[in-house]
Coordinates of C-alpha atoms in Angstrom, one line a residue:
M527 CA 95.5 84.7 94.9
A528 CA 95.8 86.4 98.3
E529 CA 93.4 84.7 99.4
S530 CA 94.7 81.7 98.7
Q531 CA 97.6 81.4 100.2
T532 CA 96.7 82.4 103.7
T533 CA 96.7 78.8 105.7
F534 CA 93.8 78.4 108.9
L535 CA 96.9 78.1 110.8
D536 CA 97.9 81.9 109.4
R537 CA 93.9 83.0 110.4
V538 CA 94.8 81.9 114.0
R539 CA 97.8 82.9 114.3
G540 CA 96.9 86.5 112.9
L541 CA 94.6 86.5 115.9
F542 CA 96.9 86.2 118.4
R543 CA 99.4 88.3 117.0
A544 CA 100.4 92.0 117.9
S545 CA 99.0 94.4 116.0
P546 CA 102.2 96.8 114.0
N547 CA 100.3 100.4 114.7
N548 CA 101.3 99.9 118.3
P549 CA 105.3 100.6 118.3
S550 CA 107.4 97.4 120.0
T551 CA 109.5 99.8 122.5
S552 CA 109.5 101.4 125.7
L553 CA 111.5 104.3 127.4
A554 CA 113.5 101.7 129.4
K555 CA 114.5 100.1 126.4
P556 CA 114.7 102.2 123.3
A557 CA 114.4 100.8 120.1
E558 CA 117.2 102.5 117.4
W559 CA 114.8 104.1 115.3
L560 CA 113.8 106.3 117.9
F561 CA 117.2 107.6 117.8
S562 CA 118.1 108.0 113.7
D563 CA 121.0 110.8 113.6
E564 CA 122.5 111.1 110.7
R565 CA 125.6 114.1 109.7
S566 CA 126.3 115.6 106.4
K567 CA 129.9 117.2 106.0
T568 CA 127.7 120.3 106.4
G569 CA 127.9 119.0 110.8
V570 CA 124.1 119.3 110.5
S571 CA 122.1 116.4 111.1
V572 CA 120.5 115.2 108.2
N573 CA 117.0 112.4 108.8
E574 CA 113.2 112.7 108.9
K575 CA 112.5 115.8 110.9
S576 CA 115.2 117.4 110.2
A577 CA 115.3 117.3 106.7
M578 CA 111.3 118.5 107.3
T579 CA 112.4 122.0 108.0
F580 CA 114.2 122.5 105.4
S581 CA 111.0 124.3 103.1
A582 CA 111.9 123.0 99.9
V583 CA 112.0 119.9 101.3
W584 CA 108.8 120.3 103.4
A585 CA 107.0 121.3 99.9
S586 CA 108.3 118.8 97.2
V587 CA 107.4 116.2 100.0
R588 CA 103.8 117.7 100.3
I589 CA 103.3 118.6 96.5
L590 CA 103.7 114.9 96.0
S591 CA 101.1 113.2 99.4
E592 CA 98.7 116.0 98.8
T593 CA 98.2 115.2 94.8
I594 CA 99.1 110.9 95.5
G595 CA 96.3 111.3 98.7
S596 CA 93.8 113.6 96.8
L597 CA 93.7 111.5 92.9
P598 CA 90.4 109.6 92.5
W599 CA 91.0 105.7 92.6
N600 CA 89.2 103.0 92.0
V601 CA 88.0 98.7 91.8
Y602 CA 88.2 98.6 87.7
T603 CA 87.4 95.9 85.8
I604 CA 87.8 95.2 81.6
E605 CA 84.2 95.6 79.9
G606 CA 85.3 95.1 76.5
E607 CA 88.4 97.3 75.9
S608 CA 87.8 99.7 78.3
P609 CA 88.3 100.0 81.9
V610 CA 84.6 100.1 83.6
V611 CA 84.7 101.1 87.6
V612 CA 83.1 98.3 89.5
T613 CA 80.6 99.7 92.4
G614 CA 80.1 98.6 96.1
N615 CA 82.8 95.8 95.6
P616 CA 84.3 95.3 99.4
I617 CA 87.8 96.2 98.5
G618 CA 86.5 99.2 96.4
Q619 CA 84.8 100.5 100.0
L620 CA 89.0 99.0 101.9
L621 CA 90.4 101.4 99.6
H622 CA 88.2 104.5 100.2
R623 CA 88.3 103.7 104.3
P624 CA 91.8 101.7 104.9
N625 CA 91.1 102.2 108.7
A626 CA 89.1 103.7 111.6
M627 CA 92.0 106.4 111.7
M628 CA 92.2 107.2 108.7
T629 CA 90.8 108.8 105.9
S630 CA 92.2 107.7 102.0
M631 CA 93.3 111.2 101.6
V632 CA 95.1 111.0 105.0
F633 CA 96.7 107.2 104.4
R634 CA 97.4 107.6 101.0
E635 CA 99.7 111.3 101.8
T636 CA 100.9 109.2 104.9
M637 CA 102.2 106.8 102.5
M638 CA 103.1 108.7 100.0
A639 CA 105.5 111.2 102.6
H640 CA 107.3 108.0 103.9
L641 CA 108.6 107.4 100.1
C642 CA 110.0 110.1 99.4
L643 CA 111.8 110.4 103.2
H644 CA 112.5 106.5 102.9
G645 CA 112.6 105.4 99.8
N646 CA 109.6 102.7 101.2
A647 CA 105.9 102.6 102.6
Y648 CA 104.4 99.4 104.0
A649 CA 100.7 99.2 105.2
F650 CA 100.5 95.7 107.4
I651 CA 96.7 94.2 105.6
E652 CA 94.6 93.1 108.1
R653 CA 92.2 89.9 107.2
D654 CA 89.0 88.2 108.3
G655 CA 88.5 84.5 108.8
T656 CA 88.3 84.4 105.5
G657 CA 90.9 85.4 104.5
R658 CA 89.6 88.9 102.6
P659 CA 91.4 91.9 103.1
T660 CA 89.2 94.7 106.2
K661 CA 92.3 97.5 107.1
L662 CA 95.3 98.7 105.7
V663 CA 97.7 99.8 108.4
P664 CA 100.6 102.3 108.3
I665 CA 103.6 100.7 109.7
H666 CA 106.5 103.7 109.5
P667 CA 109.7 102.5 107.9
L668 CA 112.5 102.7 110.2
R669 CA 110.4 99.7 111.8
V670 CA 110.9 97.1 109.0
E671 CA 113.3 95.0 108.1
V672 CA 112.7 93.2 105.2
K673 CA 114.5 89.5 104.7
V674 CA 114.6 87.5 101.6
V675 CA 114.5 83.6 102.6
D676 CA 114.2 81.7 99.5
G677 CA 112.9 83.4 97.6
E678 CA 110.5 85.3 99.0
K679 CA 110.4 88.7 101.3
F680 CA 109.7 88.7 105.0
Y681 CA 109.1 91.8 107.0
H682 CA 110.6 92.2 111.0
V683 CA 109.0 94.9 112.4
D684 CA 110.1 96.2 115.8
K685 CA 112.2 92.8 115.2
K686 CA 110.3 90.9 116.8
E687 CA 107.0 90.2 114.8
V688 CA 107.5 88.1 111.9
Y689 CA 105.0 89.4 108.6
A690 CA 104.6 87.0 105.5
D691 CA 104.9 89.2 102.1
F692 CA 100.7 88.7 101.3
E693 CA 100.3 90.8 105.3
M694 CA 102.5 93.5 103.9
I695 CA 101.4 96.4 101.0
H696 CA 105.3 97.1 100.0
V697 CA 105.3 100.4 98.0
C698 CA 108.6 100.5 96.8
G699 CA 110.7 103.2 95.3
L700 CA 114.0 103.7 93.0
S701 CA 116.1 100.3 93.8
F702 CA 119.3 99.0 93.1
D703 CA 117.7 95.2 94.1
G704 CA 114.4 95.6 93.8
V705 CA 113.5 94.0 98.0
V706 CA 114.0 97.5 99.2
G707 CA 114.3 101.1 97.7
L708 CA 116.5 103.6 98.4
S709 CA 116.2 106.8 101.1
P710 CA 116.5 110.0 99.2
I711 CA 117.4 111.3 103.0
K712 CA 120.4 109.7 103.0
A713 CA 121.0 109.5 99.3
A714 CA 120.5 113.3 99.0
R715 CA 121.9 113.9 102.4
E716 CA 125.0 116.7 101.5
T717 CA 122.0 118.7 99.3
F718 CA 120.0 118.5 102.3
G719 CA 122.5 119.8 104.8
I720 CA 124.1 122.1 102.9
G721 CA 120.6 123.9 102.8
L722 CA 120.0 123.8 106.6
A723 CA 123.3 125.1 106.8
A724 CA 122.6 127.9 105.3
N725 CA 119.4 128.0 107.4
Q726 CA 120.8 128.3 110.3
F727 CA 123.7 130.2 108.7
G728 CA 120.7 133.2 107.7
A729 CA 119.1 132.4 111.5
E730 CA 122.3 133.2 113.2
F731 CA 123.3 136.2 111.1
F732 CA 120.3 138.1 111.5
G733 CA 120.5 136.6 115.4
N734 CA 123.5 138.1 116.2
G735 CA 121.7 142.1 114.7
A736 CA 123.5 140.9 111.3
N737 CA 126.9 141.4 111.9
V738 CA 129.5 138.8 111.8
G739 CA 131.3 139.7 114.3
G740 CA 132.9 142.1 116.2
V741 CA 136.5 143.3 118.2
L742 CA 136.1 145.7 121.3
T743 CA 139.7 147.2 122.0
H744 CA 140.3 148.4 125.1
P745 CA 143.5 150.7 125.7
G746 CA 144.5 148.5 129.5
R747 CA 144.3 145.2 130.4
L748 CA 141.3 144.1 131.5
S749 CA 141.0 141.4 134.5
D750 CA 139.5 138.9 134.4
E751 CA 136.8 139.8 136.5
A752 CA 136.2 142.6 134.3
Y753 CA 136.1 140.5 130.7
V754 CA 133.7 138.3 131.7
R755 CA 131.2 141.5 132.9
L756 CA 132.3 143.5 129.9
R757 CA 131.5 140.7 127.3
Q758 CA 128.5 139.6 128.8
S759 CA 126.9 142.9 129.1
W760 CA 127.6 144.0 125.4
A761 CA 126.1 140.5 124.2
N762 CA 122.3 142.4 126.8
S763 CA 123.4 145.1 125.3
Y764 CA 123.7 145.0 121.6
G765 CA 123.1 141.1 121.0
G766 CA 120.2 140.0 118.3
L767 CA 118.3 141.5 115.9
G768 CA 116.2 143.9 118.1
N769 CA 119.8 145.6 118.9
S770 CA 120.8 145.5 115.4
H771 CA 121.2 149.4 115.2
K772 CA 121.7 150.8 118.9
T773 CA 124.4 153.7 119.2
A774 CA 126.7 151.9 120.8
I775 CA 128.2 153.8 124.3
L776 CA 131.8 152.8 125.4
E777 CA 133.6 154.0 127.7
E778 CA 137.3 154.7 128.9
G779 CA 138.9 155.3 125.8
M780 CA 137.2 151.8 124.2
R781 CA 136.9 151.7 120.1
I782 CA 134.6 148.9 118.6
E783 CA 136.1 147.3 114.4
K784 CA 133.0 145.9 112.9
M785 CA 134.5 142.7 111.4
T786 CA 131.1 141.8 108.3
I787 CA 130.1 139.5 105.6
P788 CA 127.5 140.9 103.5
P789 CA 125.1 138.3 102.0
D790 CA 125.7 138.0 99.0
Q791 CA 129.6 139.2 99.3
A792 CA 129.1 135.2 101.2
Q793 CA 126.6 134.6 98.0
F794 CA 124.1 133.7 101.1
L795 CA 121.1 134.4 98.3
Q796 CA 122.6 132.4 95.6
T797 CA 123.3 129.5 97.5
R798 CA 120.0 129.4 98.7
Q799 CA 118.8 129.6 95.1
F800 CA 120.7 126.5 93.7
Q801 CA 119.6 124.2 96.4
T802 CA 116.1 124.3 96.1
Q803 CA 116.4 123.3 92.9
E804 CA 118.7 120.8 93.6
V805 CA 116.5 119.4 95.5
A806 CA 113.1 119.7 92.7
R807 CA 115.9 118.1 90.7
W808 CA 116.2 115.3 93.2
F809 CA 112.0 115.0 93.5
L810 CA 111.6 115.2 90.3
I811 CA 109.5 118.2 90.8
P812 CA 109.7 121.8 88.4
P813 CA 111.2 124.5 91.0
H814 CA 108.1 127.0 90.4
M815 CA 105.8 124.0 92.2
I816 CA 108.0 124.8 95.4
G817 CA 108.4 128.6 94.5
D818 CA 111.3 129.3 92.1
L819 CA 109.9 130.6 89.3
S820 CA 113.9 131.9 88.5
Q821 CA 113.0 129.1 85.3
S822 CA 109.6 129.5 84.9
S823 CA 109.0 133.3 82.3
T824 CA 106.1 132.3 80.5
R825 CA 102.3 131.1 81.1
A826 CA 103.2 128.5 79.0
N827 CA 106.3 127.5 79.6
I828 CA 104.6 126.4 83.1
E829 CA 101.7 124.7 82.6
E830 CA 104.6 122.5 80.2
Q831 CA 106.3 121.5 83.3
G832 CA 102.8 121.2 85.1
I833 CA 102.2 118.3 82.5
Q834 CA 105.8 117.3 82.2
F835 CA 105.5 116.8 85.8
V836 CA 102.5 114.1 86.0
R837 CA 103.7 112.8 83.1
N838 CA 107.4 112.2 84.6
T839 CA 107.4 112.2 88.4
I840 CA 102.8 111.3 89.5
R841 CA 102.6 108.5 86.4
P842 CA 105.6 106.2 88.0
W843 CA 104.4 106.5 90.9
A844 CA 100.8 106.1 91.0
V845 CA 102.5 102.9 88.4
R846 CA 104.1 101.5 91.5
W847 CA 101.2 101.9 93.7
E848 CA 98.9 100.6 91.4
Q849 CA 100.0 97.6 90.6
E850 CA 101.4 96.4 94.7
F851 CA 98.3 96.6 95.6
T852 CA 96.1 95.0 92.6
D853 CA 99.0 91.9 93.6
K854 CA 98.1 92.3 97.7
L855 CA 94.4 92.7 97.7
F856 CA 93.2 91.3 94.1
G857 CA 96.6 89.2 93.1
M858 CA 97.9 89.9 89.4
D859 CA 95.8 87.0 87.5
S860 CA 92.5 88.6 89.0
T861 CA 90.4 90.4 86.2
L862 CA 89.7 93.4 89.2
F863 CA 93.1 96.7 89.5
V864 CA 93.1 98.8 91.1
Q865 CA 93.6 102.2 89.6
F866 CA 94.5 105.8 89.8
N867 CA 92.6 108.9 87.9
L868 CA 95.4 111.3 86.4
E869 CA 93.2 112.7 83.7
G870 CA 91.4 115.6 85.8
L871 CA 96.1 116.3 86.6
L872 CA 96.5 116.6 82.4
R873 CA 93.1 118.8 82.4
G874 CA 94.5 122.7 80.0
D875 CA 93.1 125.6 80.5
I876 CA 89.0 125.9 79.4
K877 CA 89.6 126.9 76.0
S878 CA 92.3 124.3 75.5
R879 CA 89.4 122.1 76.4
Y880 CA 87.2 123.2 74.4
D881 CA 89.5 123.1 71.8
A882 CA 90.4 119.4 71.9
Y883 CA 86.7 118.9 72.6
A884 CA 85.4 120.5 69.3
V885 CA 88.0 118.2 67.1
G886 CA 87.3 115.1 68.5
R887 CA 83.4 115.8 68.0
Q888 CA 83.8 116.5 64.6
W889 CA 85.4 114.3 63.7
G890 CA 83.4 111.4 65.3
W891 CA 85.2 110.0 68.5
L892 CA 83.8 112.0 70.9
S893 CA 80.2 111.6 72.3
V894 CA 78.4 115.0 73.8
N895 CA 78.7 112.8 77.1
D896 CA 82.2 111.2 76.4
I897 CA 82.9 115.5 76.1
R898 CA 80.3 115.9 79.8
K899 CA 81.8 113.0 81.8
K900 CA 85.6 114.9 81.1
E901 CA 84.0 118.4 82.4
N902 CA 82.1 116.0 85.1
L903 CA 78.5 116.6 84.2
G904 CA 76.1 114.3 84.0
D905 CA 74.8 112.4 80.9
V906 CA 72.1 114.1 78.6
E907 CA 68.8 112.1 76.3
G908 CA 70.5 111.1 72.6
G909 CA 74.4 112.4 73.8
D910 CA 75.6 108.7 73.3
V911 CA 75.5 110.1 69.7
Y912 CA 78.8 110.3 67.4
L913 CA 78.9 112.2 64.1
Q914 CA 80.6 111.6 61.2
P915 CA 82.6 114.0 58.3
L916 CA 79.9 113.6 54.7
N917 CA 83.3 114.3 53.2
M918 CA 85.0 112.1 53.7
V919 CA 85.9 108.6 51.7
N920 CA 88.7 106.0 51.2
A921 CA 91.8 107.2 50.3
G922 CA 92.5 105.9 46.3
T923 CA 88.4 105.3 45.3
D924 CA 86.9 108.2 43.6
E925 CA 83.8 108.8 45.4
G926 CA 83.0 112.4 46.1
I927 CA 84.5 113.5 42.9

């Protein structure tokens, strides 16, 4: 168990070590993580901040973060063959209030955003004198370097503080070595870069009055001073979206030749739509959830995609969280474990739910109170009775004939 790994020396050392919540950097000597600037082939820089200005990325990260952040999670144990919530457990209280600055929702939302963009999420585990976890503090992935020594992981924060494996929550995304998750920002840099470049093109296109450019022709020769003055005057009078429909007044035999590229000819709109679908593919999110309804023509189709989203996207992330938090807070050999409740996300519309409840009640595997629990309703007296159909007999017998 994690507590047995905590020696007296470790606890004494923990009293004097700096908190990982405070970055070890200064304006005089800034850390490298402050200047992460990766350029795609489009020339657009793709990093955490720039990627989040792309609406499809923002929506994807927000959906995953808010979903994981808002799911009910508790400490469970097994009674008989069923998991049962353990009430009053200190770790359960920690899950619902990980630190003084964050609620459980904010804590998990932050950690999941780190996972979506960097492929890793870290949280320092602060323990009391007995080794019991008392606080969970998220650390930005760019501040952490993971090293393996003699088969054990160690976490270097800001290249100064070193933490052992049992001192750090580390939710790892898709990985090639099982130690550090792959960064979606780096893996999807070109996809995000094209989307950001399309946004920039659109902004500049409309910022220039929806004209890519034009040529002013003068019958004579302009001096350098006249050329600069004419260009500045034209930009002030006719540049920008607000001046796009003004009538140009030309003098001295000047002519204007417009050179425009309509957005449809440049496949601007198609590019933006395709990049939205590409981002949805990277994050494994149904496109309709981030605003693209082109592939979701019916309500039934959208509902099925929602169920697939829970099964194929949220559930794998939830398992990663559950196993890591159980291991670090209890130890894998403990009878207690952390678990999310995904049932609410899988609930269909009210008619489908009630039809399913009717079948379960009729055939005897659901009681009234079982059904009421699924609808977040309280138990009723006599509601634990299970029905048994009278016209059922064992196969191969003549009973009831």
